Amino acid sequence: MRVFASVVVFSAVIAAGSAYAQAPAAPRPTTPTPAAPAGQKPAAPPATAPRPAPAAPAAPPELKPRFQDGMKYAYVNVQAVAAGSVEGRVAAEKIKVIQEQKSRELQEKNKALQSAQQKLEQGGSVLSDSARAQLQADIDRQQRDLQRFTEDAQQDVQQLAEQVEQDFNRKLTPVIDKVAKQKQVHFVFNASQSGLIWAEPGMDLTAEVIQAFDGGGGAAAAPASAPPPAPAPAPAK
C-alpha cells in the first residue's frame, strides 16, 4: 500500500506542475519605453527563458509472473485409500460391527412382535375379552418400541460412521501432505468428490498414499525411548 500511495502522490505533483506550466501568465504593468533617437535602431526586447520540458511519465511496474506458471497438480482416490489401506479396513470394520449388532437386535424384536400377532390371530374366540385387549396393547407397545429402536439404531450407526470418517481423514491428511511434498506438487484433488472428469493417470497418488499410510504415516507415532548406555568395558589387568 505504501508504494501505491507514493505513485499516486507523484502523479498528482506531475499533473499540478503541468497545469501550472500551461496556465497563461498574468499581464505585468508596462512602463513607457523612451523613443529611440533619430537614426538609432530601437533596443531589442530581452530574451525570455525557455519553458521547462514536461517530465516523462513514470515507467509502469514490471509484470509479475502469473500464479499458474509452474503449478503442478495431483489427485487421490480417497475411497480407494479407505478400501485398500489397513486403517481404512479397520474403520470399516467398526461400522460393520455396530450394524450387525443393531440388525440382530432388530430381528429379535421383529420375531417377538410376529409371535404376539400370531398368538392374537390364532387365539380367536378362545381368549377372553380382557386377555385379547391386553395382548393387543402389548402388540401396540412393541410396534412403537420397534419403530423407535429402528430410528435410534440408524442414528447411532450414522453418528459412528461420521466419527470414524473424521478420525480416518485426520490420520490421512498428514500422509497426503507428506506424499505431496515428496512429489513436489502444489494441489491434490479428491478424485471422487472434486468433480474431476479426466486427469493424467501419472498424477494419481493413490498407490503412494496407501503405501505411506500402511507404513505408519498416519497418526504420529510415540517417540521411541533411547536405549540404556552400554556398560563400559572393564580395565585390563
Coordinates of C-alpha atoms in Angstrom, one line a residue:
M1 CA 0.0 0.0 0.0
R2 CA 2.9 2.4 0.6
V3 CA 4.2 2.0 -2.9
F4 CA 0.8 2.5 -4.4
A5 CA 0.3 5.7 -2.3
S6 CA 3.6 7.2 -3.3
V7 CA 2.9 6.6 -7.0
V8 CA -0.5 8.5 -6.7
V9 CA 1.1 11.4 -4.9
F10 CA 3.9 11.6 -7.5
S11 CA 1.3 11.6 -10.4
A12 CA -0.6 14.4 -8.7
V13 CA 2.5 16.5 -8.4
I14 CA 3.3 15.9 -12.1
A15 CA -0.3 16.8 -13.1
A16 CA -0.2 20.0 -11.0
G17 CA 3.2 21.0 -12.4
S18 CA 1.9 20.5 -16.0
A19 CA -1.2 22.5 -15.3
Y20 CA 0.8 25.4 -13.8
A21 CA 3.2 25.4 -16.7
Q22 CA 0.3 25.6 -19.2
A23 CA -1.6 28.4 -17.3
P24 CA -1.3 31.8 -19.0
A25 CA 0.9 34.3 -17.2
A26 CA -0.8 37.4 -15.7
P27 CA -0.1 40.7 -17.5
R28 CA 2.6 42.8 -16.0
P29 CA 2.4 46.6 -15.7
T30 CA 4.4 48.2 -18.5
T31 CA 6.4 51.4 -18.4
P32 CA 6.6 53.7 -21.5
T33 CA 9.7 52.9 -23.5
P34 CA 11.6 56.1 -24.4
A35 CA 11.7 56.7 -28.1
A36 CA 14.9 56.0 -29.7
P37 CA 16.8 58.9 -31.1
A38 CA 16.7 59.5 -34.8
G39 CA 18.9 57.3 -36.8
Q40 CA 19.3 54.8 -34.0
K41 CA 17.7 51.3 -34.0
P42 CA 15.4 50.5 -31.1
A43 CA 16.8 48.1 -28.5
A44 CA 15.7 44.5 -28.9
P45 CA 13.4 43.2 -26.2
P46 CA 15.1 40.9 -23.6
A47 CA 15.0 37.2 -24.5
T48 CA 12.6 35.1 -22.4
A49 CA 13.8 31.9 -20.7
P50 CA 12.6 28.7 -22.4
R51 CA 9.8 26.8 -20.7
P52 CA 11.0 23.6 -19.0
A53 CA 10.0 20.4 -20.8
P54 CA 7.3 18.3 -19.1
A55 CA 8.6 15.4 -17.0
A56 CA 8.3 12.0 -18.6
P57 CA 5.6 9.7 -17.2
A58 CA 6.7 7.1 -14.7
A59 CA 7.5 3.7 -16.2
P60 CA 4.9 1.0 -15.4
P61 CA 6.0 -1.6 -12.8
E62 CA 7.3 -4.9 -14.2
L63 CA 4.6 -7.5 -14.6
K64 CA 4.9 -10.4 -12.1
P65 CA 4.7 -14.0 -13.4
R66 CA 1.2 -15.5 -13.4
F67 CA 0.2 -17.6 -10.5
Q68 CA -0.4 -20.6 -12.8
D69 CA 3.2 -20.7 -14.0
G70 CA 4.9 -23.8 -12.8
M71 CA 1.9 -25.2 -10.8
K72 CA 1.8 -29.0 -10.5
Y73 CA -1.3 -30.9 -9.5
A74 CA -2.1 -34.5 -8.5
Y75 CA -5.2 -36.4 -7.3
V76 CA -6.0 -39.2 -4.8
N77 CA -9.0 -41.6 -4.8
V78 CA -9.9 -41.4 -1.1
Q79 CA -12.4 -44.2 -1.4
A80 CA -9.8 -46.5 -2.8
V81 CA -7.5 -45.5 0.1
A82 CA -10.3 -46.4 2.6
A83 CA -10.8 -49.7 0.9
G84 CA -7.2 -50.6 0.3
S85 CA -5.4 -49.3 3.4
V86 CA -5.1 -51.1 6.8
E87 CA -6.5 -48.0 8.6
G88 CA -9.5 -47.9 6.2
R89 CA -10.4 -51.5 6.7
V90 CA -10.2 -51.1 10.5
A91 CA -12.5 -48.1 10.2
A92 CA -15.0 -50.0 8.0
E93 CA -14.9 -53.0 10.4
K94 CA -16.0 -50.7 13.3
I95 CA -19.1 -49.6 11.4
K96 CA -19.8 -53.2 10.3
V97 CA -19.8 -54.4 13.9
I98 CA -22.4 -52.0 15.1
Q99 CA -24.5 -52.5 12.0
E100 CA -24.6 -56.3 12.6
Q101 CA -25.3 -55.7 16.3
K102 CA -28.3 -53.4 15.7
S103 CA -29.5 -55.8 13.0
R104 CA -29.6 -58.7 15.4
E105 CA -31.5 -56.7 18.0
L106 CA -33.9 -55.6 15.3
Q107 CA -34.5 -59.1 14.2
E108 CA -35.2 -60.3 17.8
K109 CA -37.8 -57.5 18.3
N110 CA -39.4 -58.4 15.0
K111 CA -39.7 -62.0 16.0
A112 CA -41.3 -61.1 19.3
L113 CA -43.8 -58.9 17.6
Q114 CA -44.7 -61.5 15.0
S115 CA -45.2 -64.1 17.7
A116 CA -47.6 -61.8 19.6
Q117 CA -49.5 -61.1 16.4
Q118 CA -49.7 -64.8 15.6
K119 CA -51.0 -65.5 19.1
L120 CA -53.7 -62.9 18.7
E121 CA -54.8 -64.3 15.4
Q122 CA -54.8 -67.9 16.5
G123 CA -56.5 -67.3 19.8
G124 CA -59.7 -66.1 18.2
S125 CA -62.6 -66.9 20.5
V126 CA -60.5 -68.8 22.9
L127 CA -59.1 -65.7 24.5
S128 CA -61.3 -63.7 26.8
D129 CA -62.0 -60.1 26.0
S130 CA -59.7 -58.9 28.7
A131 CA -56.9 -61.2 27.5
R132 CA -57.4 -60.1 23.9
A133 CA -57.3 -56.5 24.9
Q134 CA -54.1 -57.0 26.9
L135 CA -52.4 -58.8 24.1
Q136 CA -53.4 -56.1 21.6
A137 CA -52.0 -53.4 23.9
D138 CA -48.7 -55.4 24.1
I139 CA -48.6 -55.6 20.3
D140 CA -49.1 -51.8 20.0
R141 CA -46.4 -51.2 22.5
Q142 CA -44.0 -53.5 20.7
Q143 CA -44.7 -51.8 17.4
R144 CA -43.9 -48.4 18.9
D145 CA -40.7 -49.8 20.5
L146 CA -39.7 -51.3 17.2
Q147 CA -40.2 -48.0 15.4
R148 CA -38.3 -46.1 18.0
F149 CA -35.5 -48.7 18.1
T150 CA -35.1 -48.5 14.3
E151 CA -34.8 -44.7 14.3
D152 CA -32.3 -44.8 17.2
A153 CA -30.3 -47.6 15.5
Q154 CA -30.0 -45.6 12.3
Q155 CA -28.9 -42.5 14.2
D156 CA -26.3 -44.5 16.2
V157 CA -24.8 -46.0 13.1
Q158 CA -24.7 -42.7 11.3
Q159 CA -23.0 -40.9 14.2
L160 CA -20.4 -43.7 14.5
A161 CA -19.8 -43.6 10.7
E162 CA -19.3 -39.8 10.9
Q163 CA -16.9 -40.1 13.8
V164 CA -15.0 -42.9 12.1
E165 CA -14.7 -40.9 8.9
Q166 CA -13.4 -37.9 10.8
D167 CA -10.8 -40.0 12.6
F168 CA -9.8 -41.5 9.2
N169 CA -9.4 -38.1 7.5
R170 CA -7.5 -36.7 10.4
K171 CA -5.0 -39.6 10.1
L172 CA -5.0 -39.4 6.3
T173 CA -4.3 -35.7 5.9
P174 CA -0.7 -35.7 7.1
V175 CA 0.0 -38.7 4.9
I176 CA -1.2 -36.9 1.8
D177 CA 0.8 -33.8 2.8
K178 CA 3.9 -36.0 3.1
V179 CA 3.5 -37.6 -0.3
A180 CA 2.6 -34.3 -2.0
K181 CA 5.8 -32.7 -0.7
Q182 CA 7.8 -35.7 -1.8
K183 CA 6.3 -35.4 -5.3
Q184 CA 6.7 -31.6 -5.2
V185 CA 3.1 -30.9 -6.2
H186 CA 1.0 -27.8 -5.3
F187 CA -2.5 -29.1 -5.5
V188 CA -4.0 -32.5 -4.6
F189 CA -7.6 -33.2 -5.6
N190 CA -10.0 -35.8 -4.2
A191 CA -10.9 -37.7 -7.3
S192 CA -14.2 -38.9 -6.0
Q193 CA -15.5 -35.5 -4.7
S194 CA -13.8 -32.8 -6.7
G195 CA -15.9 -33.2 -9.8
L196 CA -12.8 -34.4 -11.7
I197 CA -13.7 -35.8 -15.1
W198 CA -10.3 -36.7 -16.5
A199 CA -6.7 -36.3 -15.4
E200 CA -3.3 -37.6 -16.4
P201 CA -3.0 -41.2 -14.9
G202 CA 0.6 -40.5 -14.0
M203 CA -0.6 -37.9 -11.5
D204 CA -2.6 -40.4 -9.4
L205 CA -1.0 -40.6 -6.0
T206 CA -3.5 -43.2 -4.6
A207 CA -1.0 -46.1 -4.5
E208 CA 1.7 -44.0 -2.9
V209 CA -0.7 -42.7 -0.2
I210 CA -1.8 -46.2 0.6
Q211 CA 1.8 -47.4 0.9
A212 CA 2.7 -44.4 3.1
F213 CA -0.5 -44.9 5.2
D214 CA 0.3 -48.5 5.9
G215 CA 3.9 -47.6 6.6
G216 CA 2.9 -45.6 9.7
G217 CA 2.4 -42.2 8.0
G218 CA -1.0 -41.7 9.7
A219 CA -1.1 -41.0 13.4
A220 CA 2.1 -39.7 14.8
A221 CA 4.0 -42.5 16.5
A222 CA 5.2 -42.0 20.0
P223 CA 9.0 -41.3 20.1
A224 CA 11.0 -44.3 21.0
S225 CA 12.9 -44.2 24.2
A226 CA 16.7 -44.2 24.0
P227 CA 18.3 -47.5 24.9
P228 CA 20.3 -47.5 28.1
P229 CA 24.0 -46.9 27.6
A230 CA 26.2 -50.0 27.3
P231 CA 28.4 -50.7 30.3
A232 CA 32.0 -49.6 30.0
P233 CA 34.5 -52.4 29.4
A234 CA 36.5 -53.5 32.5
P235 CA 40.1 -52.3 32.5
A236 CA 42.7 -54.8 31.5
K237 CA 44.6 -56.3 34.4

